Tab-separated table of C-alpha atoms and ligand atoms in Angstrom:
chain	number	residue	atom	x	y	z
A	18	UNK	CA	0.000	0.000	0.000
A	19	UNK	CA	1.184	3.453	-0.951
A	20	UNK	CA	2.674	5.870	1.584
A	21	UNK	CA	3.760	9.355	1.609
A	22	UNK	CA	6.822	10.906	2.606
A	23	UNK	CA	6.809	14.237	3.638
A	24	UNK	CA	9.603	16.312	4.382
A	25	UNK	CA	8.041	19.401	7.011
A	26	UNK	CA	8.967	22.846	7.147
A	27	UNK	CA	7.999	24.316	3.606
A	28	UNK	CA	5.199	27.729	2.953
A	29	UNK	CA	3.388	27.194	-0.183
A	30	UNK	CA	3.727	29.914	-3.010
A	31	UNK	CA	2.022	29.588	-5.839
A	32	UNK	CA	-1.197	28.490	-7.817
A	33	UNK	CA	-3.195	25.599	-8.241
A	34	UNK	CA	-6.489	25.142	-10.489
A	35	UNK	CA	-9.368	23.353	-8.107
A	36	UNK	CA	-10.944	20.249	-10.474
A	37	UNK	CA	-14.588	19.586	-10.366
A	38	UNK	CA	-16.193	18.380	-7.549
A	39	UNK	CA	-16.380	14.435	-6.716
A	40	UNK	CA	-19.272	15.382	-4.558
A	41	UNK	CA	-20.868	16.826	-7.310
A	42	UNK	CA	-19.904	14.098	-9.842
A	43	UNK	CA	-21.241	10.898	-7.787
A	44	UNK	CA	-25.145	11.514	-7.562
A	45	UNK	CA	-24.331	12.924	-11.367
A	46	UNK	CA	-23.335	9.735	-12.634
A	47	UNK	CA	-25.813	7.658	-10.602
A	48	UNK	CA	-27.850	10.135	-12.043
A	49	UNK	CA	-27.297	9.324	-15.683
A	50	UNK	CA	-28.874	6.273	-16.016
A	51	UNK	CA	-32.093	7.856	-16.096
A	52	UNK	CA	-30.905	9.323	-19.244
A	53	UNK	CA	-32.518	8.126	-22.636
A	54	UNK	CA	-29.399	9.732	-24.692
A	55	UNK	CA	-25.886	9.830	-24.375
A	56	UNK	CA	-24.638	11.842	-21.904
A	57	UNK	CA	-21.074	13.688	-21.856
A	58	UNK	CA	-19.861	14.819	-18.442
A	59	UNK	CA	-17.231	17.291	-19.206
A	60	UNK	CA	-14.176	18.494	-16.935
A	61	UNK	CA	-14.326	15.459	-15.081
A	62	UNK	CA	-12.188	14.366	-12.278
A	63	UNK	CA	-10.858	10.755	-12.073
A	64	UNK	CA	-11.266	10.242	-8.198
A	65	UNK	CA	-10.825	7.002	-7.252
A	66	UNK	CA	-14.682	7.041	-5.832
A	67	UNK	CA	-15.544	8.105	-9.729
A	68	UNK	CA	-13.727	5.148	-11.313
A	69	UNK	CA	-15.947	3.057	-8.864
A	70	UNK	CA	-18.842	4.572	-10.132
A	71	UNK	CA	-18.230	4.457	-13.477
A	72	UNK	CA	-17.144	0.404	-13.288
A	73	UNK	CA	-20.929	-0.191	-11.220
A	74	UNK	CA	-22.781	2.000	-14.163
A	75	UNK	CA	-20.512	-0.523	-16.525
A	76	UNK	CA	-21.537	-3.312	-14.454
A	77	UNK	CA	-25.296	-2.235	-15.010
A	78	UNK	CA	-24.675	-2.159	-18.406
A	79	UNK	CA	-23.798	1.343	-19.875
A	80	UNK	CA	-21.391	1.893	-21.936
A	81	UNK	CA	-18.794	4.154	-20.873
A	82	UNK	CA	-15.582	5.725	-21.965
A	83	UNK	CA	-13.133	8.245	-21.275
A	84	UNK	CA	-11.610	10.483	-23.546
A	85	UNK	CA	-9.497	13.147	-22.665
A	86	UNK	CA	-11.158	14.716	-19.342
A	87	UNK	CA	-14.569	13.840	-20.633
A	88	UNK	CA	-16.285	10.686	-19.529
A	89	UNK	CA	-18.961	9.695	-22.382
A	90	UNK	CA	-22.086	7.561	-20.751
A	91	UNK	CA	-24.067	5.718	-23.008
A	92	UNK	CA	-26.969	4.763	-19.897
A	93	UNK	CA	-29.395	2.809	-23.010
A	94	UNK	CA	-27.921	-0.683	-23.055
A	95	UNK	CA	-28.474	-0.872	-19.473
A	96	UNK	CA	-30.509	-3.942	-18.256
A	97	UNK	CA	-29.899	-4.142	-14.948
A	98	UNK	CA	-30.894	-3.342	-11.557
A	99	UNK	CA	-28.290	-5.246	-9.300
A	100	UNK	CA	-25.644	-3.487	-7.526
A	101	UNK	CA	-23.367	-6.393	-5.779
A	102	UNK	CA	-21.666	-5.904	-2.468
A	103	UNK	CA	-18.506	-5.781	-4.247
A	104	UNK	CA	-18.882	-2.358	-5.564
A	105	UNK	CA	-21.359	-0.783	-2.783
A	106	UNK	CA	-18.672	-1.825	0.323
A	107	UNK	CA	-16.056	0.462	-1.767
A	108	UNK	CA	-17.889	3.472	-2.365
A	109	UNK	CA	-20.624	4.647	-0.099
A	110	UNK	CA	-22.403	6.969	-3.147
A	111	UNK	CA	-24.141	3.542	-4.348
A	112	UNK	CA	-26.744	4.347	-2.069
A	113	UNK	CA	-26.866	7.372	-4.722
A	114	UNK	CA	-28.370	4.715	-7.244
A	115	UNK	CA	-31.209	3.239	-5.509
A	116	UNK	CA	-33.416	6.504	-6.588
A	117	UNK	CA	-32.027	6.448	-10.280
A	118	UNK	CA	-32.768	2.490	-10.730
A	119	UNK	CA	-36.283	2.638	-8.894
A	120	UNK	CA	-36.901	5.581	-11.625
A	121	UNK	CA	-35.326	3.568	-14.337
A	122	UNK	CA	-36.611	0.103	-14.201
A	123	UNK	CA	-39.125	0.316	-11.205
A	124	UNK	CA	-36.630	-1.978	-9.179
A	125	UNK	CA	-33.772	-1.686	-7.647
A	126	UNK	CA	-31.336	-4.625	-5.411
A	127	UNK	CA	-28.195	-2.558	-3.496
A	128	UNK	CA	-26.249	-4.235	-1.422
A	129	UNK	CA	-25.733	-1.594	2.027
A	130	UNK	CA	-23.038	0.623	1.469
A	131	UNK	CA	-19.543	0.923	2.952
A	132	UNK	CA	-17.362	3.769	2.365
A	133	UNK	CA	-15.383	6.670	4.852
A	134	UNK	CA	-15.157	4.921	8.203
A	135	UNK	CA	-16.387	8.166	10.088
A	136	UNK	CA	-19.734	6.624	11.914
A	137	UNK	CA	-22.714	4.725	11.734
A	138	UNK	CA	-24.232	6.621	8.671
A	139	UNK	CA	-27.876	5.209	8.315
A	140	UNK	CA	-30.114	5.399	5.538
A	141	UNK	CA	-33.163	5.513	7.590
A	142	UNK	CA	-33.788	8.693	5.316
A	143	UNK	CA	-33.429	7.510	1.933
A	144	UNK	CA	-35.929	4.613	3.277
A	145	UNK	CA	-38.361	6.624	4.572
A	146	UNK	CA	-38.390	9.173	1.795
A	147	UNK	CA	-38.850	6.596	-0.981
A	148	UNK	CA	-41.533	5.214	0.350
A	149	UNK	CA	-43.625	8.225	0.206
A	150	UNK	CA	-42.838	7.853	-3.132
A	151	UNK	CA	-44.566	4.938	-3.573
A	152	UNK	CA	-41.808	2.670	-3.392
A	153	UNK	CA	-42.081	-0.862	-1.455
A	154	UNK	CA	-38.793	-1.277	0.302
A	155	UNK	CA	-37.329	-4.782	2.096
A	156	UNK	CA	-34.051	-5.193	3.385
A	157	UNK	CA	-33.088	-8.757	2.989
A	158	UNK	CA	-29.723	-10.786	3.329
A	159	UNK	CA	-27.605	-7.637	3.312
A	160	UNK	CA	-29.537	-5.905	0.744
A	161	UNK	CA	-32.176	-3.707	-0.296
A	162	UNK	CA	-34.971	-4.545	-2.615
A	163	UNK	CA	-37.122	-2.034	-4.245
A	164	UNK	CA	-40.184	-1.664	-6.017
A	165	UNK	CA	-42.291	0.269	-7.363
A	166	UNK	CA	-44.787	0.057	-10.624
A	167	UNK	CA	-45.512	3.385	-10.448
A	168	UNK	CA	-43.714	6.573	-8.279
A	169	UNK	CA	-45.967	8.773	-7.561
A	170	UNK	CA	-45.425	12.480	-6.432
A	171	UNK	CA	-45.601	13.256	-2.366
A	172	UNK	CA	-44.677	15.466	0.365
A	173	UNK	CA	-41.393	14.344	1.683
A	174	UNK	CA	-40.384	15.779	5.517
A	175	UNK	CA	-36.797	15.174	6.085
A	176	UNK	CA	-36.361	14.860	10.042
A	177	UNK	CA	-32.350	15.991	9.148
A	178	UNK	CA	-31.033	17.959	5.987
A	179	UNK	CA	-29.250	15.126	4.644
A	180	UNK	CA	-27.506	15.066	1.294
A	181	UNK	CA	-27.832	11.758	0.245
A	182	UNK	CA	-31.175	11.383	0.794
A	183	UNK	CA	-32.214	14.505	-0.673
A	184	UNK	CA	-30.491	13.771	-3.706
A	185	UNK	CA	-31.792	10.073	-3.763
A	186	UNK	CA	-35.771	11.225	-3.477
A	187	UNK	CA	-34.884	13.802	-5.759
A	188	UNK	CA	-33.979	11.665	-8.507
A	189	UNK	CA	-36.334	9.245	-7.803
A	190	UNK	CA	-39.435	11.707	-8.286
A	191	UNK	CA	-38.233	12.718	-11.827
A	192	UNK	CA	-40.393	10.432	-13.456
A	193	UNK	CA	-42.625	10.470	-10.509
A	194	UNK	CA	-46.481	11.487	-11.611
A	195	UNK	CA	-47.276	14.750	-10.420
A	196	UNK	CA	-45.334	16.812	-8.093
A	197	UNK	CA	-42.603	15.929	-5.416
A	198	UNK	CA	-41.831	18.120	-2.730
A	199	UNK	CA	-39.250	17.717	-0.563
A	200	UNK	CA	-39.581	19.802	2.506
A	201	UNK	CA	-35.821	20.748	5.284
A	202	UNK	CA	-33.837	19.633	2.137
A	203	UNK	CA	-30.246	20.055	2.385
A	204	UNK	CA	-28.683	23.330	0.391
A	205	UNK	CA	-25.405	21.890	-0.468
A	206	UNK	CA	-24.630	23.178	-3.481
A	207	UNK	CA	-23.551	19.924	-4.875
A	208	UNK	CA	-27.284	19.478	-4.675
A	209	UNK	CA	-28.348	22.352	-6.804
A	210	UNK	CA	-25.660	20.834	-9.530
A	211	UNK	CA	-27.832	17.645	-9.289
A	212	UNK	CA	-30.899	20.141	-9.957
A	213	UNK	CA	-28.753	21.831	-13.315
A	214	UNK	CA	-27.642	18.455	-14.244
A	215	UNK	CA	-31.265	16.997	-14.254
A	216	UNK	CA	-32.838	20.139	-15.832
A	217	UNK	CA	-30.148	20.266	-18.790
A	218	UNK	CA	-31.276	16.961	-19.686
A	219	UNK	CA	-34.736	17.593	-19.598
A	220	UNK	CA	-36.410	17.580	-16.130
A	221	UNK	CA	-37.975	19.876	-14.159
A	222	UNK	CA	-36.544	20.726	-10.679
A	223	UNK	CA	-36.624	23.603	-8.506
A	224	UNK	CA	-35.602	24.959	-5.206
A	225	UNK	CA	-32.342	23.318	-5.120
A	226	UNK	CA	-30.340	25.082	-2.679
A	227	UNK	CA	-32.987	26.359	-0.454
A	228	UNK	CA	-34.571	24.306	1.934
A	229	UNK	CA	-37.994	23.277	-0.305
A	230	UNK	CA	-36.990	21.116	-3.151
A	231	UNK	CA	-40.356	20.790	-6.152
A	232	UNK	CA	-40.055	17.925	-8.859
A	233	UNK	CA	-42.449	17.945	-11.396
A	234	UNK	CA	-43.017	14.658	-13.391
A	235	UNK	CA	-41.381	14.081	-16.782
A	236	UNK	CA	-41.528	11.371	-18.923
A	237	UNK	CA	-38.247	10.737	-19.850
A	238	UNK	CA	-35.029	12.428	-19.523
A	239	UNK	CA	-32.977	12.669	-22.996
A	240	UNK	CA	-28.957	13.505	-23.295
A	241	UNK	CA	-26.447	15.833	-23.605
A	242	UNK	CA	-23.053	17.500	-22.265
A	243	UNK	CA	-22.761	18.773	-18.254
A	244	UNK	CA	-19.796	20.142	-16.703
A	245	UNK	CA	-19.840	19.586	-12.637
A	246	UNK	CA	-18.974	22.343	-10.283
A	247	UNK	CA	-15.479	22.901	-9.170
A	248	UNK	CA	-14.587	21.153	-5.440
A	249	UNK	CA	-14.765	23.565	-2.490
A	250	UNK	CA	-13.240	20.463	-0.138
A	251	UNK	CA	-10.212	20.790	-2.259
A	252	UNK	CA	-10.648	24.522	-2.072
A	253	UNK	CA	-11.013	24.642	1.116
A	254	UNK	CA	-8.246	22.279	1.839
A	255	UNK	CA	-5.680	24.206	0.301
A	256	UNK	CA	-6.669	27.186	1.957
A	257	UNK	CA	-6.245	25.768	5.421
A	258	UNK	CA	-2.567	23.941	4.560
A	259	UNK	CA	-1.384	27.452	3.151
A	260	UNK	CA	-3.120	28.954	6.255
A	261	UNK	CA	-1.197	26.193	8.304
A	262	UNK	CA	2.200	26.670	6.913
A	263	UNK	CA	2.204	30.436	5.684
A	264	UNK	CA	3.174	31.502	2.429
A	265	UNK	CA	0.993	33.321	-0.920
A	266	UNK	CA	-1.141	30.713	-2.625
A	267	UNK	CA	-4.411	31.484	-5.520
A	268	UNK	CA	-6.666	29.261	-6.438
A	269	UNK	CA	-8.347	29.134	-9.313
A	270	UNK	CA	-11.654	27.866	-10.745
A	271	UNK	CA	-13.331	27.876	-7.648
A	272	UNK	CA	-16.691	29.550	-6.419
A	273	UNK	CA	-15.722	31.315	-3.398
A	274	UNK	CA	-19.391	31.790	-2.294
A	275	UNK	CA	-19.580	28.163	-1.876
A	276	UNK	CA	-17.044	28.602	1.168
A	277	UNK	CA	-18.160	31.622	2.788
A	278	UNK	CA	-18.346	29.816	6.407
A	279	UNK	CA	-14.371	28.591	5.699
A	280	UNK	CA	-13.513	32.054	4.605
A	281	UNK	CA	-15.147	33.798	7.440
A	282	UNK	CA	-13.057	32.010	9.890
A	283	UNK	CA	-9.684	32.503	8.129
A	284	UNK	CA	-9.946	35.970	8.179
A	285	UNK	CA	-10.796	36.039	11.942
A	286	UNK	CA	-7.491	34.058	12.047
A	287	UNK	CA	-5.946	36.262	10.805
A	288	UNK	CA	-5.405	35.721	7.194
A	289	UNK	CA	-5.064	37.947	4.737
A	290	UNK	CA	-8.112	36.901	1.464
A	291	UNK	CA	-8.901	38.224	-1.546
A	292	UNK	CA	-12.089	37.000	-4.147
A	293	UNK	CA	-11.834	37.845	-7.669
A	294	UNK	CA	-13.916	36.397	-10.324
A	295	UNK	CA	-13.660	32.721	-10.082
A	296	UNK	CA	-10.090	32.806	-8.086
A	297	UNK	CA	-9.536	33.167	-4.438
A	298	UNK	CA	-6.146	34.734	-3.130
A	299	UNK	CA	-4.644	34.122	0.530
A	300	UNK	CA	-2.130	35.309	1.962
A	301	UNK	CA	-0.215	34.748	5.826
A	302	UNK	CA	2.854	35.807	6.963
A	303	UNK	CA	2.709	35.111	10.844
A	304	UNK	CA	1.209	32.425	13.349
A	305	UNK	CA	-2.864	32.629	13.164
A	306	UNK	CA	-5.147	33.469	16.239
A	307	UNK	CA	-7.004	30.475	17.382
A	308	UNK	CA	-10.693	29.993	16.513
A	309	UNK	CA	-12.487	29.672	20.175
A	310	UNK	CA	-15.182	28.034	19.100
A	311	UNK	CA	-15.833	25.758	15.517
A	312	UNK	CA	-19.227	23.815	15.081
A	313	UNK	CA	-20.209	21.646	11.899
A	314	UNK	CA	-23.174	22.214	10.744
A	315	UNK	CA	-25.411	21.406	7.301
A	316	UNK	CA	-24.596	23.936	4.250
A	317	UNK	CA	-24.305	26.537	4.575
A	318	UNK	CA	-22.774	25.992	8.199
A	319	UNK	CA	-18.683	25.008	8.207
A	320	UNK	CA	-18.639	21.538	6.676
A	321	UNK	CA	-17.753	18.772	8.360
A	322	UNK	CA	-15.495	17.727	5.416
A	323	UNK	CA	-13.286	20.620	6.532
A	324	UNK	CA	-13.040	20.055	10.353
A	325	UNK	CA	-10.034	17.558	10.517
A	326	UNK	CA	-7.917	19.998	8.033
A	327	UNK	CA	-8.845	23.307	10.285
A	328	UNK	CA	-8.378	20.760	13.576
A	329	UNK	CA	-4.520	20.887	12.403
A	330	UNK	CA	-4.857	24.700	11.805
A	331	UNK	CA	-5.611	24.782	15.610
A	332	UNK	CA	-3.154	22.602	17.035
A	333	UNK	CA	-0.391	25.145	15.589
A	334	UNK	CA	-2.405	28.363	16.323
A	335	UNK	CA	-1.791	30.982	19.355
A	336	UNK	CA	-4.685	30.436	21.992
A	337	UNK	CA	-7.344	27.370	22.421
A	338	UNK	CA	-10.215	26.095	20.553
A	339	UNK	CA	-13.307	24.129	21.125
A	340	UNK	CA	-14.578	22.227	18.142
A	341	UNK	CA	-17.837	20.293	17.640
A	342	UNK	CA	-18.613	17.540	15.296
A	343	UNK	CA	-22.549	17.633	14.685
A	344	UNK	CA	-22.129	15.571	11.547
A	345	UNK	CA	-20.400	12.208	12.337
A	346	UNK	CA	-19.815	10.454	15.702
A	347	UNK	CA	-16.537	9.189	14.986
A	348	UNK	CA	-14.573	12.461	12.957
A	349	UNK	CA	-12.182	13.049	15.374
A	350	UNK	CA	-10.155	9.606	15.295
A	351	UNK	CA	-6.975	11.934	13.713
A	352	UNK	CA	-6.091	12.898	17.120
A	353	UNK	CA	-4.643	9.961	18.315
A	354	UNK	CA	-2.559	10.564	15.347
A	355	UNK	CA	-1.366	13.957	16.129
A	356	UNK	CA	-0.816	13.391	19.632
A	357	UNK	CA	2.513	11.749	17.941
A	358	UNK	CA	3.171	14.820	16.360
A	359	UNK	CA	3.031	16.925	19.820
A	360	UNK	CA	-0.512	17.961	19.596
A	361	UNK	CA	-2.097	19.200	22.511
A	362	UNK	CA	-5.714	17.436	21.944
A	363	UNK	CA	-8.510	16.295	24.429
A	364	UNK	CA	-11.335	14.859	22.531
A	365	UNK	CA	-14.289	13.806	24.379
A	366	UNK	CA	-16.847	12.529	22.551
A	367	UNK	CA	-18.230	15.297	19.429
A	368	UNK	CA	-15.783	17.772	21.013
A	369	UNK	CA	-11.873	18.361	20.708
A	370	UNK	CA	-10.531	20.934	22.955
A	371	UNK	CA	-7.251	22.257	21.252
A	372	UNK	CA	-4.197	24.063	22.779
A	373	UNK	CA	-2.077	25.461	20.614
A	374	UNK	CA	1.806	24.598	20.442
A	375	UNK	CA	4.460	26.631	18.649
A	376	UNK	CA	5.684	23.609	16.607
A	377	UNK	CA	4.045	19.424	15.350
A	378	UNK	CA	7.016	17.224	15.073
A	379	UNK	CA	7.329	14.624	12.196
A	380	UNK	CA	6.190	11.192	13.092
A	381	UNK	CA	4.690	7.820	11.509
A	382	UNK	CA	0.923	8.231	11.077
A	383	UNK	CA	-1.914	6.262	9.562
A	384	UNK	CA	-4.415	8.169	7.360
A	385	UNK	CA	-7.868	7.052	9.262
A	386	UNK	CA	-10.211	8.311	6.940
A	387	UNK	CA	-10.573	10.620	3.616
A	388	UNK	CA	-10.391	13.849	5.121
A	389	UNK	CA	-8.544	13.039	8.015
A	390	UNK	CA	-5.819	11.702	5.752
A	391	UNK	CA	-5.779	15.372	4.420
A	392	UNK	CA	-5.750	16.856	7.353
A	393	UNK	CA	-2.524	14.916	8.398
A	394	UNK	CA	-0.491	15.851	5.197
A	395	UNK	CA	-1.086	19.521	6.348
A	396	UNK	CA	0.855	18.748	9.159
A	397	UNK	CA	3.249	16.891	7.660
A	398	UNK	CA	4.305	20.118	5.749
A	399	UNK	CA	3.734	22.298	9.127
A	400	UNK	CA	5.596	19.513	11.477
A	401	UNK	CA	9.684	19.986	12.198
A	402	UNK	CA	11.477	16.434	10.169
A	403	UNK	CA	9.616	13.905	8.082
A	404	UNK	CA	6.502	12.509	8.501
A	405	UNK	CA	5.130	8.673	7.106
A	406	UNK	CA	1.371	9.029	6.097
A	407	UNK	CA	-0.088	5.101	5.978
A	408	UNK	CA	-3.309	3.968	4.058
A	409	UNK	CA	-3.310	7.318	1.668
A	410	UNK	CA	-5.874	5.186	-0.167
A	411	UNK	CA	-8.059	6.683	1.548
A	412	UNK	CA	-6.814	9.889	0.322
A	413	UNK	CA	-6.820	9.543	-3.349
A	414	UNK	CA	-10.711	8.968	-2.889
A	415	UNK	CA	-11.175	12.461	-2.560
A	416	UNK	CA	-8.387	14.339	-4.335
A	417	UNK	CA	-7.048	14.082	-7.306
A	418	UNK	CA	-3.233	14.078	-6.956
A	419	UNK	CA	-2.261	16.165	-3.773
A	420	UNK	CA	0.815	15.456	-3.819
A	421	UNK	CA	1.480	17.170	-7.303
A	422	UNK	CA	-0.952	20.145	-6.728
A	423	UNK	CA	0.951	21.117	-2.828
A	424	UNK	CA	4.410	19.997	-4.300
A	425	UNK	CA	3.975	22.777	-7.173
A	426	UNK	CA	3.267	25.076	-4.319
A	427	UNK	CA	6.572	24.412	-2.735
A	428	UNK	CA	5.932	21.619	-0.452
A	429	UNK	CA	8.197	18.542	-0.319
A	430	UNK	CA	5.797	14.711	-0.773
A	431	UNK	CA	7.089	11.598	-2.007
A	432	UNK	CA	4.793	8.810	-2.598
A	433	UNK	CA	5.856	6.013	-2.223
B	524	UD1	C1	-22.465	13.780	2.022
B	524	UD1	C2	-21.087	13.930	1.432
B	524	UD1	C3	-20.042	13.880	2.533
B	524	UD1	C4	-20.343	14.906	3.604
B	524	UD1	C5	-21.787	14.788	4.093
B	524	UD1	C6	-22.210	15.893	5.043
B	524	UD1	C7	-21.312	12.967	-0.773
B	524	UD1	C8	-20.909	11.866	-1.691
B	524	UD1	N1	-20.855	12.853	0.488
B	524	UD1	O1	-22.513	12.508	2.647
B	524	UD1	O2	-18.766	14.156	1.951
B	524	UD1	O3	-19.475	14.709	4.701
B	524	UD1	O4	-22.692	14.825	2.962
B	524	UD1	O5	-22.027	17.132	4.446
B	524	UD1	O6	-21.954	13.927	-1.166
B	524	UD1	N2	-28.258	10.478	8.268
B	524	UD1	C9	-29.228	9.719	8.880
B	524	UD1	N3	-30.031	8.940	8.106
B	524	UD1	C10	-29.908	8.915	6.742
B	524	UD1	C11	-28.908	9.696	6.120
B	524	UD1	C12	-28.086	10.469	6.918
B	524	UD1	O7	-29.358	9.735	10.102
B	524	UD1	O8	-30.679	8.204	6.090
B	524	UD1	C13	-27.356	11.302	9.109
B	524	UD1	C14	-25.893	10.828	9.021
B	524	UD1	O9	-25.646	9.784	9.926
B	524	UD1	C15	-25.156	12.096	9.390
B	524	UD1	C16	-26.034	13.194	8.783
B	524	UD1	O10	-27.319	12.623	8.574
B	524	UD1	O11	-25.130	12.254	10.781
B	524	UD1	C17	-25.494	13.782	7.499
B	524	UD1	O12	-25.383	12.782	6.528
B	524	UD1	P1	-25.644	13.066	4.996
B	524	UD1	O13	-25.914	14.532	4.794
B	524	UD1	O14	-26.636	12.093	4.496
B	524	UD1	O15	-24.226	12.734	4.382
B	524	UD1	P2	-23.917	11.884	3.094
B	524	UD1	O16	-24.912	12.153	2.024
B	524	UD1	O17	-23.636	10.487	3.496
């Protein structure tokens, strides 16, 4: 298994363009066998969760090919329903397809999904909203089994803003008769790219990003070329290393109003950003203030996917910090981790109290999870000496090459 090797001590300088969103291009794909056309998705970024996605949309039987950055979907061949635990223990976003094969063939068989190792995730909600669809729903021998002759438009009520599950009914109402509404939706805006996506080939969605979601019926969906958002994890990522370890970094391609709550708390850091068109400029010269107090929260509160990266910002900042994980029971498994690296960390159940120390020390560390596993290459570049990252794999899920993007900023990561 792949390692990295990183040499602490570097600023990053420099620029870096942010790719499209694998948060955005998951429920896209699982979307796009709904499609009566071919489909192009343009500008798209070869995570290894896509590549997962793309072999279970093979395994249903589309045709699919990449060529160049595009990935070309041909979703008509398909002729089947069946997504085997194989595929659905790797990658989590399965789940994503339940909604899309319901739609398609008015059954569905998913085996329960695995994926980031951050909690008990349920899918209580997806249940529970598909069946006001009209769906019949068993769970069986590790799987679920659903069906449905006809989806017919309802009132969903989500009891919690949850992503998946909005995206999931939302798909599955698009051939729904009538009208779906989907009431305390979640506003990610991954979720209004869903919305785009769907409406470009034909549907008719609205409300995405606000917290009522209305599907009108269609018959069919037809084909034709989308181009994802950009990632504001990876944004937001980069922000927080350059924040970390000082030094002049830009980003381009990104949408800074999709990380307003990140931004927000960098400057009361202490940090020094700019906005311009679609590029975001940061700047820090000195050690940052601590936050006292950091709470996740649904969109457009700060994301849990950017808590373990701005947990390292703490550990190295002047002053102490409370943070709160409302999203996932388990986030906070990193700080065994950087107690080897001199943190000074209490974490007691959804709360890590931080005190910040002038300096992390290189050590051997295990990546637990995706963005943990970021999270602990931003200290590798902060710490004094050379840190071992283990289990990256979990890394590459999420970002494209970081390695390549922070070494062209002037840090120093071997992969081994
Ligand atoms: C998505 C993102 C993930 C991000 C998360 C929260 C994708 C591919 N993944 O994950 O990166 O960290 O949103 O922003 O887009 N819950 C239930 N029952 C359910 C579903 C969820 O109780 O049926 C709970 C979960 O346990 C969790 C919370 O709702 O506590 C949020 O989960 P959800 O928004 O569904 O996250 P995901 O869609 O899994």
């Amino acid at each position: 298994m792949s390692t990295f090797y990183i040499k602490g001590g570097t600023t990053l300088n420099g620029s870096v363009t942010i790719p499209s969103a694998k948060n955005a291009i998951l429920p896209i794909l699982a979307c796009s066998i709904m499609c009566g056309d071919v489909v192009t998705i343009k500008s798209i970024s070869r995570f290894s969760d896509v590549d997962y996605m793309v072999k279970i949309l093979s395994e249903l039987g589309c045709i699919t090919e990449f060529q160049d950055d595009n990935l070309i979907i041909d979703p008509r061949p398909s002729d089947k329903y069946c997504i085997p635990e194989e595929y659905t223990k790797k990658i989590r976003s399965s789940i994503f397809m339940l909604g899309p094969l319901v739609a398609r063939f008015g059954k569905a068989k998913v085996a329960y999904p695995g994926g980031c190792n951050i909690g008990s995730r349920p899918i209580d909600l997806h249940i529970k909203g598909l069946q006001s669809l009209n769906v019949k729903i068993e769970e069986r021998h590790g799987f679920i089994y659903c069906e449905a002759k006809n989806i017919v438009g309802g009132e969903v009520h989500l009891d919690f803003p949850s992503v998946g599950a909005t995206e999931n009914i939302m798909m599955a109402s698009v051939f729904g008769k009538g009208t779906t509404k989907i009431y305390n939706a979640a506003k990610e805006p991954e979720i209004e790219d869903l919305q785009n996506f769907i409406n470009a080939m034909g549907g008719k969605v609205k409300g995405a990003g606000t917290s009522t979601i209305e599907v009108v019926g269609v018959n069919k969906l037809g084909g034709g070329e989308y181009t994802p958002i950009s990632d504001r994890i990876i944004a937001g990522t980069y922000m927080i290393a350059c924040a970390s370890s000082g030094g002049k970094i830009e980003l381009n391609n990104t949408n800074y109003t999709h990380n307003t709550a990140l931004i927000s708390k960098l400057k009361q850091s202490g940090c020094n950003i700019k906005l311009k068109n679609d590029t975001i400029y940061i700047e820090v010269g000195h050690r940052l203030k601590s936050i006292s107090l950091l709470e996740t929260l649904p969109y457009p509160g700060f994301p849990t996917d950017l808590q373990s990266q701005m947990l390292i910002l703490q550990t190295i900042s002047k002053g102490s910090s409370m943070i709160i994980e409302n999203l996932f029971e388990t986030r906070f498994k990193i700080f065994t981790e950087l107690k080897k690296m001199g943190a000074d960390i209490i974490v007691k159940d959804r709360m890590a109290f931080v005190n910040g120390v002038k300096t992390l020390y290189g050590a051997s560390v295990t990546a637990p999870d995706l963005r943990s596993g970021a999270g602990l290459v931003i200290a590798g570049i902060c710490a004094d000496g050379y840190t071992t990252i283990n289990d990256i794999y979990h890394i590459d899920r999420g970002y494209l090459s970081i390695e390549k993007d922070l070494n062209s900023l002037g840090a120093d990561i071997t992969r081994t």
